[in-house]
mmCIF file of C-alpha atoms (C1' of nucleotides) in Angstrom:
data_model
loop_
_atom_site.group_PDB
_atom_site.id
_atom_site.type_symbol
_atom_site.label_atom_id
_atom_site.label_comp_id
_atom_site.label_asym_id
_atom_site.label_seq_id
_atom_site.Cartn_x
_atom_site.Cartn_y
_atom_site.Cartn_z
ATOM 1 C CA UNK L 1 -6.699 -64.618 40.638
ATOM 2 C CA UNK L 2 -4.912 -67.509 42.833
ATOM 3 C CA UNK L 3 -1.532 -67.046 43.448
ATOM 4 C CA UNK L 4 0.653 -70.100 44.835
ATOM 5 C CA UNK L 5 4.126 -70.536 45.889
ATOM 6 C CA UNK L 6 5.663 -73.579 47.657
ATOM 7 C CA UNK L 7 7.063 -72.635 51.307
ATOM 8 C CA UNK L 8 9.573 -74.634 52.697
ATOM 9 C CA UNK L 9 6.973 -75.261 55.393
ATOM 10 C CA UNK L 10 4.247 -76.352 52.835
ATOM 11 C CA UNK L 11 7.131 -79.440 51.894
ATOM 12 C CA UNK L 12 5.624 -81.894 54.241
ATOM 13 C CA UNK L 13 2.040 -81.120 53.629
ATOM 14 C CA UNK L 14 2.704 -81.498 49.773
ATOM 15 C CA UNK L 15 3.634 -84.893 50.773
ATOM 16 C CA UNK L 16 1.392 -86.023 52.742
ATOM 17 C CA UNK L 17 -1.233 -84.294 49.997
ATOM 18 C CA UNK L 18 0.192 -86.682 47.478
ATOM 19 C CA UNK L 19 0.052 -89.916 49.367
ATOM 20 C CA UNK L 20 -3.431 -89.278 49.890
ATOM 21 C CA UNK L 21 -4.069 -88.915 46.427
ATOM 22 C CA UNK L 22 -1.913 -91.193 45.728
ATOM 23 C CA UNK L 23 -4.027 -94.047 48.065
ATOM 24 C CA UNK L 24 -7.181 -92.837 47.580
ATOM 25 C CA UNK L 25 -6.759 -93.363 43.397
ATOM 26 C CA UNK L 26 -4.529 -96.664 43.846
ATOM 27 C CA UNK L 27 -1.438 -95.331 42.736
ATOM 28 C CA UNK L 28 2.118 -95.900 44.453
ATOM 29 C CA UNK L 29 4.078 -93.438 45.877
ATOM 30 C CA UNK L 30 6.772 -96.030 46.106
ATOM 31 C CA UNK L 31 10.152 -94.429 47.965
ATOM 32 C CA UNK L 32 11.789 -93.081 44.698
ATOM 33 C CA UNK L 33 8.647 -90.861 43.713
ATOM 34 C CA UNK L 34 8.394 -89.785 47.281
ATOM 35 C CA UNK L 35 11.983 -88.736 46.887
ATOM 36 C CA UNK L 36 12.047 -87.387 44.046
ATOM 37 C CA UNK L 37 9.200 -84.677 44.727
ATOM 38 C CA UNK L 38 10.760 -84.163 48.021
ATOM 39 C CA UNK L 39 13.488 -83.317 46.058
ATOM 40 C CA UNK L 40 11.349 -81.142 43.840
ATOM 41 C CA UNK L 41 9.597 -79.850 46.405
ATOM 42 C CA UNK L 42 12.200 -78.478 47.858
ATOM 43 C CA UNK L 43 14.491 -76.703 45.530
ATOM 44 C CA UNK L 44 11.262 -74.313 46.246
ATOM 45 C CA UNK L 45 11.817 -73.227 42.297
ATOM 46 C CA UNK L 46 12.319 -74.999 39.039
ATOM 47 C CA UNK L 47 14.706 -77.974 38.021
ATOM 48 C CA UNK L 48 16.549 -79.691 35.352
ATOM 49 C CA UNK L 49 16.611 -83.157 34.905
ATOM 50 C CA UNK L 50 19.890 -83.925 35.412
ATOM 51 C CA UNK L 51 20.763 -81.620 37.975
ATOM 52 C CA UNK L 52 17.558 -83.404 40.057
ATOM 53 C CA UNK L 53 19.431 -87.059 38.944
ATOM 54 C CA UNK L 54 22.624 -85.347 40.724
ATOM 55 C CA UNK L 55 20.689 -84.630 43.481
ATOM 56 C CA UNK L 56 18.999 -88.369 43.624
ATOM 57 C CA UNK L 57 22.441 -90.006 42.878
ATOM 58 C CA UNK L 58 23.240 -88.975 46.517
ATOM 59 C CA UNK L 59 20.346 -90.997 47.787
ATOM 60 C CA UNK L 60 20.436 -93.579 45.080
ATOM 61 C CA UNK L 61 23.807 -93.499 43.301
ATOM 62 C CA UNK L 62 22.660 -96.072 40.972
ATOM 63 C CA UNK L 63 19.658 -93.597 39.586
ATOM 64 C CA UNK L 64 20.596 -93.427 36.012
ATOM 65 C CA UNK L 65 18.517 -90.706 33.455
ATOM 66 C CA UNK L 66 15.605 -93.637 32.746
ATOM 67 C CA UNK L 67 15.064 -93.366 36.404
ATOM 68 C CA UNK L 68 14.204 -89.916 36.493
ATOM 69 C CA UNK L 69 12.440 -89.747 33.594
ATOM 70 C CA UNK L 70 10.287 -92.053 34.325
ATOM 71 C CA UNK L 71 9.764 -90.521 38.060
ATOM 72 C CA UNK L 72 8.569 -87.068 36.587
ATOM 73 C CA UNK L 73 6.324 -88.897 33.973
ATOM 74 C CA UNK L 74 4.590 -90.259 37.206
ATOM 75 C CA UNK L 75 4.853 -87.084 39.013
ATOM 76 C CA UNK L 76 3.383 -84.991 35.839
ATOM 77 C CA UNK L 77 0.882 -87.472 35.052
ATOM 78 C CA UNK L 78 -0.661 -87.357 38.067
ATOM 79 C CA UNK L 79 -0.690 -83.459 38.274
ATOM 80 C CA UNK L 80 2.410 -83.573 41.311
ATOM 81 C CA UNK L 81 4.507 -81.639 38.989
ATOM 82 C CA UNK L 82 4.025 -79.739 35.907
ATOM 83 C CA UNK L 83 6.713 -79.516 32.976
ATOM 84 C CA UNK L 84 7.475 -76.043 32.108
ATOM 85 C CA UNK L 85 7.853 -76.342 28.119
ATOM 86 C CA UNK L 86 9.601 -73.222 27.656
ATOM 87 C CA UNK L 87 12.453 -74.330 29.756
ATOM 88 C CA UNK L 88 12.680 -77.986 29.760
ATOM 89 C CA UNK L 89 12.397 -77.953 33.472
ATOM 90 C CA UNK L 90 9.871 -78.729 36.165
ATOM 91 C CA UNK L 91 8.596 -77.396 39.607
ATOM 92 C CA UNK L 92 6.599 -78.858 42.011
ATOM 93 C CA UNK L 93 2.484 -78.036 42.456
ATOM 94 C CA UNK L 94 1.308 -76.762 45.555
ATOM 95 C CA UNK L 95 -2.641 -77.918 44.717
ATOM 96 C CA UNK L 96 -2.263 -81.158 42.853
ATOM 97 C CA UNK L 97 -6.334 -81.711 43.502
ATOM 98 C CA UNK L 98 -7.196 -78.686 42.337
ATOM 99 C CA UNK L 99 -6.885 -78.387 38.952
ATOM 100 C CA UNK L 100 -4.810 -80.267 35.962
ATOM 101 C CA UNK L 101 -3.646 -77.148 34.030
ATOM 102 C CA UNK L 102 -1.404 -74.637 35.459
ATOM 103 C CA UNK L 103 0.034 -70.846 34.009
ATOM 104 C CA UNK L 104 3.135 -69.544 34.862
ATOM 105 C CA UNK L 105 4.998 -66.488 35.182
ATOM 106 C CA UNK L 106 8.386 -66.795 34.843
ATOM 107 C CA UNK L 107 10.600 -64.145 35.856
ATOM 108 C CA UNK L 108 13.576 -63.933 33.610
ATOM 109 C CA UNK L 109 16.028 -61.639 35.928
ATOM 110 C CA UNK L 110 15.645 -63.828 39.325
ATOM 111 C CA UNK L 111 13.825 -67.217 37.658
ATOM 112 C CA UNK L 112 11.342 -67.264 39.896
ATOM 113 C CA UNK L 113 8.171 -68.352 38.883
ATOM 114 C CA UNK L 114 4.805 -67.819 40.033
ATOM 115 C CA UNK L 115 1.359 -70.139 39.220
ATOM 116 C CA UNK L 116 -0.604 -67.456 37.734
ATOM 117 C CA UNK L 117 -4.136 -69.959 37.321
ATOM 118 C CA UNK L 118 -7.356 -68.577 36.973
ATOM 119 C CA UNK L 119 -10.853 -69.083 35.885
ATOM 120 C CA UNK L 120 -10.508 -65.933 33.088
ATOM 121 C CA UNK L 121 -7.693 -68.113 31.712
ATOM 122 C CA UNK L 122 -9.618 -71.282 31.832
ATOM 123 C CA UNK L 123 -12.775 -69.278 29.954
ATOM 124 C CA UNK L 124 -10.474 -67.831 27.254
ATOM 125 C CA UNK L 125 -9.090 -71.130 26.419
ATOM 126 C CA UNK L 126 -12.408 -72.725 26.604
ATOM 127 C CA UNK L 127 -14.127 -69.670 24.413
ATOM 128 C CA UNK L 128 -10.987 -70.445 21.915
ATOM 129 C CA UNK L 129 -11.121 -74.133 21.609
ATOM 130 C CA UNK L 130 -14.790 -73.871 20.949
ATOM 131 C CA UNK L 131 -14.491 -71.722 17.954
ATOM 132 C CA UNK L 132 -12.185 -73.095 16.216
ATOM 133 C CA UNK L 133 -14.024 -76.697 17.083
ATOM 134 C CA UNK L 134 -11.361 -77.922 19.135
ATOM 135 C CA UNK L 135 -11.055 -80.099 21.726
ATOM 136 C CA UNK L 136 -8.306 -79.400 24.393
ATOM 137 C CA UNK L 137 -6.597 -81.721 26.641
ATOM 138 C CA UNK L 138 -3.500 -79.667 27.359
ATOM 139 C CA UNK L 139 -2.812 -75.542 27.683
ATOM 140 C CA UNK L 140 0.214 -74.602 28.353
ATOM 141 C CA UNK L 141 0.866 -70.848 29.168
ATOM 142 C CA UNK L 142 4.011 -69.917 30.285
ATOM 143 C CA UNK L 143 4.169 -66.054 30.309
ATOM 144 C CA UNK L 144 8.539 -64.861 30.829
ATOM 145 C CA UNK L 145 9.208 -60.892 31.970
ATOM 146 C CA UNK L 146 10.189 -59.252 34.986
ATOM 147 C CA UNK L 147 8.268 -60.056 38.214
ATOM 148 C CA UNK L 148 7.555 -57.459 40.978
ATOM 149 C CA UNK L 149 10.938 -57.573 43.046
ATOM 150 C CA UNK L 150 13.340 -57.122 40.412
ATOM 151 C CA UNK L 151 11.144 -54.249 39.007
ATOM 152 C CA UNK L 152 12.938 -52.468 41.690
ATOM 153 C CA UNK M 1 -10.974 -64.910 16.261
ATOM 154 C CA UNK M 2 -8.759 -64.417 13.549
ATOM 155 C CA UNK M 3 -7.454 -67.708 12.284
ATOM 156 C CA UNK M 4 -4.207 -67.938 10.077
ATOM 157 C CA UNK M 5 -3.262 -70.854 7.640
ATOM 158 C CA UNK M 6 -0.186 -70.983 5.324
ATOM 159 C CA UNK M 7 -0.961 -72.259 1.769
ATOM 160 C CA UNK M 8 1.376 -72.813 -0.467
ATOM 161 C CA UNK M 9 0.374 -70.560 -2.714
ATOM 162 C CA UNK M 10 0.907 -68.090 -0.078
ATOM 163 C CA UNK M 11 4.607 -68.463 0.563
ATOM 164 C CA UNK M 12 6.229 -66.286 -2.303
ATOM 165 C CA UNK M 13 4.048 -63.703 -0.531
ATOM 166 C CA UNK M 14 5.511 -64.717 3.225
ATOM 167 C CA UNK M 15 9.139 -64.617 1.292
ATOM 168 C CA UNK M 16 8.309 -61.720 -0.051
ATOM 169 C CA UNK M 17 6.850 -59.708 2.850
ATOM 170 C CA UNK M 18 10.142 -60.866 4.618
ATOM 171 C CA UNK M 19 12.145 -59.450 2.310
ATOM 172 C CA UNK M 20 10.236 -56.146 2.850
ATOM 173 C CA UNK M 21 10.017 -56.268 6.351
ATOM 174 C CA UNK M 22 13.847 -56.483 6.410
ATOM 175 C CA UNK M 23 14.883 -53.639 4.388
ATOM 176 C CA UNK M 24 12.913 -51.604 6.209
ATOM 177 C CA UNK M 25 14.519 -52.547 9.564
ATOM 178 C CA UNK M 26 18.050 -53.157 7.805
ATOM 179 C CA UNK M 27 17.939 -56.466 8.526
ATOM 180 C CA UNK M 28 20.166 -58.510 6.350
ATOM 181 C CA UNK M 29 17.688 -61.315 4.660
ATOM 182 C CA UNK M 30 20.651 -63.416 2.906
ATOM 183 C CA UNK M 31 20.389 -66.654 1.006
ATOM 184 C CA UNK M 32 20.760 -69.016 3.738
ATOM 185 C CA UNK M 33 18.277 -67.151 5.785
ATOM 186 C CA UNK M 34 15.798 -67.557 2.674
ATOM 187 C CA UNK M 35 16.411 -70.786 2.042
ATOM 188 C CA UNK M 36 15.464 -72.096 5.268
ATOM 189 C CA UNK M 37 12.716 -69.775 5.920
ATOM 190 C CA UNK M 38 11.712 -70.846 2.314
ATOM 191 C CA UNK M 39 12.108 -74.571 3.253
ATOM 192 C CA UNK M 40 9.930 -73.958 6.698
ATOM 193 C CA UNK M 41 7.370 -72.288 4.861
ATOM 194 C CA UNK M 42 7.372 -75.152 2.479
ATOM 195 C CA UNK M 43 6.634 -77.451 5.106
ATOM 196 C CA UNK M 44 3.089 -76.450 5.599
ATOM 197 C CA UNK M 45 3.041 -77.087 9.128
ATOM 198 C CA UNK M 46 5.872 -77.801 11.704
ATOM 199 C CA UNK M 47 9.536 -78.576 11.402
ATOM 200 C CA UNK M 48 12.284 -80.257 13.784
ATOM 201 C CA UNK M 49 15.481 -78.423 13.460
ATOM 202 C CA UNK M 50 17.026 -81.594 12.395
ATOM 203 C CA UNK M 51 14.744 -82.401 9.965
ATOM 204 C CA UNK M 52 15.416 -79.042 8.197
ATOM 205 C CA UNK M 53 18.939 -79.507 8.648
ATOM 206 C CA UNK M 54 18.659 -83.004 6.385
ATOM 207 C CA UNK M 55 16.822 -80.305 3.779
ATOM 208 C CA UNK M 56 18.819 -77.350 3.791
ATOM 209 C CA UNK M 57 21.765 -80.062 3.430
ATOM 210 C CA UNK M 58 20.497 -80.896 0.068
ATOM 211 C CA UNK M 59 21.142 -77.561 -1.209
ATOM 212 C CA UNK M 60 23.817 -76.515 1.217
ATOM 213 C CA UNK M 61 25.899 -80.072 2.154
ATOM 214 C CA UNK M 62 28.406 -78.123 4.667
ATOM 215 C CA UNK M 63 25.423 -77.132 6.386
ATOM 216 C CA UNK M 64 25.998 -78.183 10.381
ATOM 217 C CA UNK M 65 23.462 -77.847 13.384
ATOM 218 C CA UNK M 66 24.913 -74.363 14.235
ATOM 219 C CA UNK M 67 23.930 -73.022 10.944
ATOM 220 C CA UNK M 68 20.680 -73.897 11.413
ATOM 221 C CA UNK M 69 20.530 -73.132 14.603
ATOM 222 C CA UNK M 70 22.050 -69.713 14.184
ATOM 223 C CA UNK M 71 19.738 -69.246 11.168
ATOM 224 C CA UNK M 72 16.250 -69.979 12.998
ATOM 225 C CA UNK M 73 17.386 -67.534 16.140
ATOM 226 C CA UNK M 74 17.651 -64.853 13.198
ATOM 227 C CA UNK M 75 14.090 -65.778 12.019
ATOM 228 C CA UNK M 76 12.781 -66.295 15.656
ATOM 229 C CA UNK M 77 13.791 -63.044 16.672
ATOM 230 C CA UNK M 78 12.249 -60.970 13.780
ATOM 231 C CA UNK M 79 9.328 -62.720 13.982
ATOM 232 C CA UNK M 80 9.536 -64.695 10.752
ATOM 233 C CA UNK M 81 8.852 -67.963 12.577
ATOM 234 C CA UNK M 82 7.894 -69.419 15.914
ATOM 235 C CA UNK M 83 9.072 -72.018 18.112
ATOM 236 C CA UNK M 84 6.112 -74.366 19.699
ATOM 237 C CA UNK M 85 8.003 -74.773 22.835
ATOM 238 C CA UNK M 86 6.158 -78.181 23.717
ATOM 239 C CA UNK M 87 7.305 -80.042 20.700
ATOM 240 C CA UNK M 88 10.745 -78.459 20.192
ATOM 241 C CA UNK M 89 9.816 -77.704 16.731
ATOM 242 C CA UNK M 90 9.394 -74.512 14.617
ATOM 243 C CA UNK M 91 6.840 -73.381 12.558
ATOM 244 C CA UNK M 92 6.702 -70.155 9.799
ATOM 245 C CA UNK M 93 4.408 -67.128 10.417
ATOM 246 C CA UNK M 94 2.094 -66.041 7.431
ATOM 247 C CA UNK M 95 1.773 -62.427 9.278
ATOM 248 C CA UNK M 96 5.092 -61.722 10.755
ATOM 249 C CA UNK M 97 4.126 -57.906 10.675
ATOM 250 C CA UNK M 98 1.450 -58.080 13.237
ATOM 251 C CA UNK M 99 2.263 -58.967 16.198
ATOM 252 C CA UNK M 100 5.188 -60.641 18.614
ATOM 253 C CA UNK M 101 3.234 -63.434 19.963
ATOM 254 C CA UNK M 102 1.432 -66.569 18.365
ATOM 255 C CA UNK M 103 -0.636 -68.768 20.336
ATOM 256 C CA UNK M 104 -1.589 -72.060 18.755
ATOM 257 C CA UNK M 105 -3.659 -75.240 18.900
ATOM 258 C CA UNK M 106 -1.986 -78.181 18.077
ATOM 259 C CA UNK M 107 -4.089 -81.558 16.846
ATOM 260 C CA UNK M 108 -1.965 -84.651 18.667
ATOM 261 C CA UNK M 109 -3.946 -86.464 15.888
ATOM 262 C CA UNK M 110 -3.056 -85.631 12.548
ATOM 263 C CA UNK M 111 -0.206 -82.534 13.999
ATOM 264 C CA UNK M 112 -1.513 -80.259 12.019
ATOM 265 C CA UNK M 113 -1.478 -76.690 13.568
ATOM 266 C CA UNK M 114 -3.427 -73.612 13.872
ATOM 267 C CA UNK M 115 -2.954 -70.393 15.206
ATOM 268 C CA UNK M 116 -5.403 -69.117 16.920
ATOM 269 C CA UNK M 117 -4.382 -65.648 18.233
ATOM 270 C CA UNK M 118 -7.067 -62.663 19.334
ATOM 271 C CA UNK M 119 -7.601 -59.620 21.256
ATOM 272 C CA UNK M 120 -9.347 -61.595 24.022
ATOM 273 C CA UNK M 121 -5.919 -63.763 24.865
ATOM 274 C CA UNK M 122 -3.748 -60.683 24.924
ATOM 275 C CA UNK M 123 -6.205 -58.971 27.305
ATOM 276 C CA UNK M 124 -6.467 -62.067 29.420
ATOM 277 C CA UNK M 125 -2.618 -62.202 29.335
ATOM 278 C CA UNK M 126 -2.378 -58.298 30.151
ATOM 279 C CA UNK M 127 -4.683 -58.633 32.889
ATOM 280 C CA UNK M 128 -3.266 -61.536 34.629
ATOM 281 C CA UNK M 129 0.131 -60.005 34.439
ATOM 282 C CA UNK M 130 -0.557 -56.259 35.329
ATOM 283 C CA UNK M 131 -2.270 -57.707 38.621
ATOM 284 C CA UNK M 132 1.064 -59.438 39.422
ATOM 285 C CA UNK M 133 3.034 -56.689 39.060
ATOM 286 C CA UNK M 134 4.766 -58.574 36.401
ATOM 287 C CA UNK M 135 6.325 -57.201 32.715
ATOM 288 C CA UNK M 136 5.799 -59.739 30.229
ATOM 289 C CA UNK M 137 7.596 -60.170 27.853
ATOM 290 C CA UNK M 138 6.881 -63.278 26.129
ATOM 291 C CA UNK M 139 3.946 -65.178 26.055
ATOM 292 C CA UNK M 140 3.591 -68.994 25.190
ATOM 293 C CA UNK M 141 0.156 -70.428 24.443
ATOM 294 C CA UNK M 142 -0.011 -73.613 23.417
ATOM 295 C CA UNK M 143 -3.210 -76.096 23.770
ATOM 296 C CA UNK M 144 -2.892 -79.649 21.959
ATOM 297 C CA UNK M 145 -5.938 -81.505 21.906
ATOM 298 C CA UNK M 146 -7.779 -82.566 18.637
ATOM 299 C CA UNK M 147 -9.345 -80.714 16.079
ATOM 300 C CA UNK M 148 -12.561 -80.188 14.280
ATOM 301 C CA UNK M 149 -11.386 -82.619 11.383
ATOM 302 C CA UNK M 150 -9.991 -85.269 13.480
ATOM 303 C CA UNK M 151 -13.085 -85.894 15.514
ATOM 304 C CA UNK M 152 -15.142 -86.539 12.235
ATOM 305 C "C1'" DT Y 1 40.931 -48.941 2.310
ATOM 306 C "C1'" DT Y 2 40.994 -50.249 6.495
ATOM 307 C "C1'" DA Y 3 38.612 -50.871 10.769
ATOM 308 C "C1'" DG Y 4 34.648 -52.622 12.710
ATOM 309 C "C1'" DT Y 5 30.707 -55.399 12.592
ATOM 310 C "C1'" DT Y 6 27.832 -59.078 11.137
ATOM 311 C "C1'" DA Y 7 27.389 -63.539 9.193
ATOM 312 C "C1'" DT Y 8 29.063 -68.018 8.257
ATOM 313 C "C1'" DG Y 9 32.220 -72.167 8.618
ATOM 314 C "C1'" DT Y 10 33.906 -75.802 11.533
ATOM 315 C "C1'" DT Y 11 34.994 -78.812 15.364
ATOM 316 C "C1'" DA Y 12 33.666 -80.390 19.405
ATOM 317 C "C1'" DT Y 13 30.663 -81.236 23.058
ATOM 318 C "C1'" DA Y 14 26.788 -80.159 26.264
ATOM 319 C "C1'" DA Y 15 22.074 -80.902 27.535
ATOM 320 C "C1'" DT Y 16 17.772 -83.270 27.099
ATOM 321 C "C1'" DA Y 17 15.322 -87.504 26.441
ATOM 322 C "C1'" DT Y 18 13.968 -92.315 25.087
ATOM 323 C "C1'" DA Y 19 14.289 -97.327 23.263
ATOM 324 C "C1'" DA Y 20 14.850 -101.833 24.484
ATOM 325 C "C1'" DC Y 21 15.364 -105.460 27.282
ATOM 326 C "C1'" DA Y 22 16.402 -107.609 32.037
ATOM 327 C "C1'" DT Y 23 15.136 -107.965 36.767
ATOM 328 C "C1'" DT Y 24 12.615 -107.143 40.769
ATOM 329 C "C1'" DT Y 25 8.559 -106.100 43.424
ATOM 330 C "C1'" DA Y 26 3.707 -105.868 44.111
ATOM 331 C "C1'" DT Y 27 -1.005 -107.535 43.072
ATOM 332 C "C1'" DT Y 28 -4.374 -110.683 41.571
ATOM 333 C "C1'" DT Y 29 -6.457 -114.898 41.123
ATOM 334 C "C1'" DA Y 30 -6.652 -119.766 40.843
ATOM 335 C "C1'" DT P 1 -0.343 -119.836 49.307
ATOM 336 C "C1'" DA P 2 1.626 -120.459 44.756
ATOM 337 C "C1'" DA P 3 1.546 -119.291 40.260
ATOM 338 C "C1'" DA P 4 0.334 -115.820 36.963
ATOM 339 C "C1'" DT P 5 0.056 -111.092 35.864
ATOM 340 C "C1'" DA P 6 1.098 -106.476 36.121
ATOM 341 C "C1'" DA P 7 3.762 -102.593 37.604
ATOM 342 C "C1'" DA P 8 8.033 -100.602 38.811
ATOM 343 C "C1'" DT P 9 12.875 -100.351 38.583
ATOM 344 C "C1'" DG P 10 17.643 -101.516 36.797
ATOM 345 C "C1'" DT P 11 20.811 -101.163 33.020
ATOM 346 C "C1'" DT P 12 22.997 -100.361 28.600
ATOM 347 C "C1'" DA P 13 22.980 -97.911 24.808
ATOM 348 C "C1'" DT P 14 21.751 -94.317 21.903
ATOM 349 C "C1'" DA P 15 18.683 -90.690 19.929
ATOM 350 C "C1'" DT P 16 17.489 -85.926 19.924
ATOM 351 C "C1'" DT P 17 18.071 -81.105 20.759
ATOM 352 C "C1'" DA P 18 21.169 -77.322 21.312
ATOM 353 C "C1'" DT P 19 25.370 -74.443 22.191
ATOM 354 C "C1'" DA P 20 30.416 -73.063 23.070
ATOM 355 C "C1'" DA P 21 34.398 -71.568 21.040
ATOM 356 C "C1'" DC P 22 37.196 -70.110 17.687
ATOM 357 C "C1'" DA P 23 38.362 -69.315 12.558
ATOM 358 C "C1'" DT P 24 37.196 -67.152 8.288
ATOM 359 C "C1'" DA P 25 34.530 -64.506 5.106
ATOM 360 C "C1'" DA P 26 31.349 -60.845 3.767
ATOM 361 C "C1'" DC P 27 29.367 -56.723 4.333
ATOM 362 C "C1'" DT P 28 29.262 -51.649 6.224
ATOM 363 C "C1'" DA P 29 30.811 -47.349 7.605
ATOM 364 C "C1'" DA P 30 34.399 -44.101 8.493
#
DNA sequence: TTAGTTATGTTATAATATAACATTTATTTA
DNA sequence: TAAATAAATGTTATATTATAACATAACTAA
């Protein structure tokens, strides 16, 4: 089991992480996706859409929905961000090198959410694709409850 | 593995079942709750809520987005359906009696879908969240890719 | 039978997302 | 380097998905 979560402190190295990927596979990190995952990056949790395009507008008030959109369909191609399906929001990634797929748990009292990746995941998935003679390109496990601290 | 495919000769028996599975729990299963459950099941594989509201207007033309809406929470809930929270799109349950969650595999090819629940996912899912400290209480599995027949 | 609850009707609008086309900026290549 | 090409962004409009809020009707239980 890996566990990740994004510290405020981790921000800048995220960044950096991402123009490195971003130069070593010829892709631009042009100013608006570098703000935009700053922006991501540091909400610390999830975020909508349009309350991200309120928070761009201050930078950029000319940013219109296209402009996001199109921002986290670089962001999420690339593995900078992932989309989580279950609540048409997205949150940064912590270890865009590591891996494409990413689980969740998502904690439905204090909406925090925790990367909850692992290789037993990874087999499971792979065991199931293979028997039903299926071949994956996306999972997407999102699993909602309580986490730890509002158990108490 | 157990795999799960609606026929059509198989939804009288889902409608049916339903119907059981709601007087027991003194659920009230009433027309409009049929009828769309009945026009879901029709469908074969997965429906847009809009979609099914163009349907259920055929038989019901003061039919409006809340009373679908309203009517596919009901199902939701009792397990009659599921939604595929990475298409924003519902699809009926041939086994709504055995268990809460559905995962699925869904073909980007020819959409078709197929569930593809087992023992080894929940455990997986169980394991990953007990060592979090985390009470699930939803799961969402979801892998798209393409399947055995579109690869042929 | 009337009080309470559950379901439905209805209007309006909120929230999420994309199509289509114009313009600008970067990259390639002649 | 200039022209051609490709990639990114700007802009307008609209499509798609979903819910709030309040009125009425239908069932249920006392």
């Amino acid at each position: 089991m890996t566990k990740y979560t994004i510290r405020k402190t981790d921000i800048n190295k995220a960044l950096k992480q991402a123009d490195i990927i971003c130069k070593r596979n010829g892709l631009r990190l042009t100013k608006l996706r570098q703000d935009v995952l700053s922006l991501i990056l540091k909400e610390g949790g999830y975020v909508k859409a349009y309350d991200l395009l309120d928070e761009l507008k201050k930078i950029d008030p000319s940013a219109k929905p296209p402009t996001i959109y199109r921002t986290l369909d670089f962001l999420l191609e690339h593995g900078f961000i992932h989309k989580l399906q279950s609540l048409n929001a997205f949150i940064g990634c912590s270890h865009p090198q590591d891996h494409k797929e990413c689980y969740f748990l998502i904690c439905n009292n204090c909406q925090k959410i925790e990367e909850c990746c692992s290789k037993k995941i990874n087999n499971v998935i792979k065991n199931t694709t293979s028997k039903n003679n299926f071949v994956p390109d996306q999972a997407v496990l999102e699993i909602a409850g309580t986490c730890q601290q509002c158990l108490n």
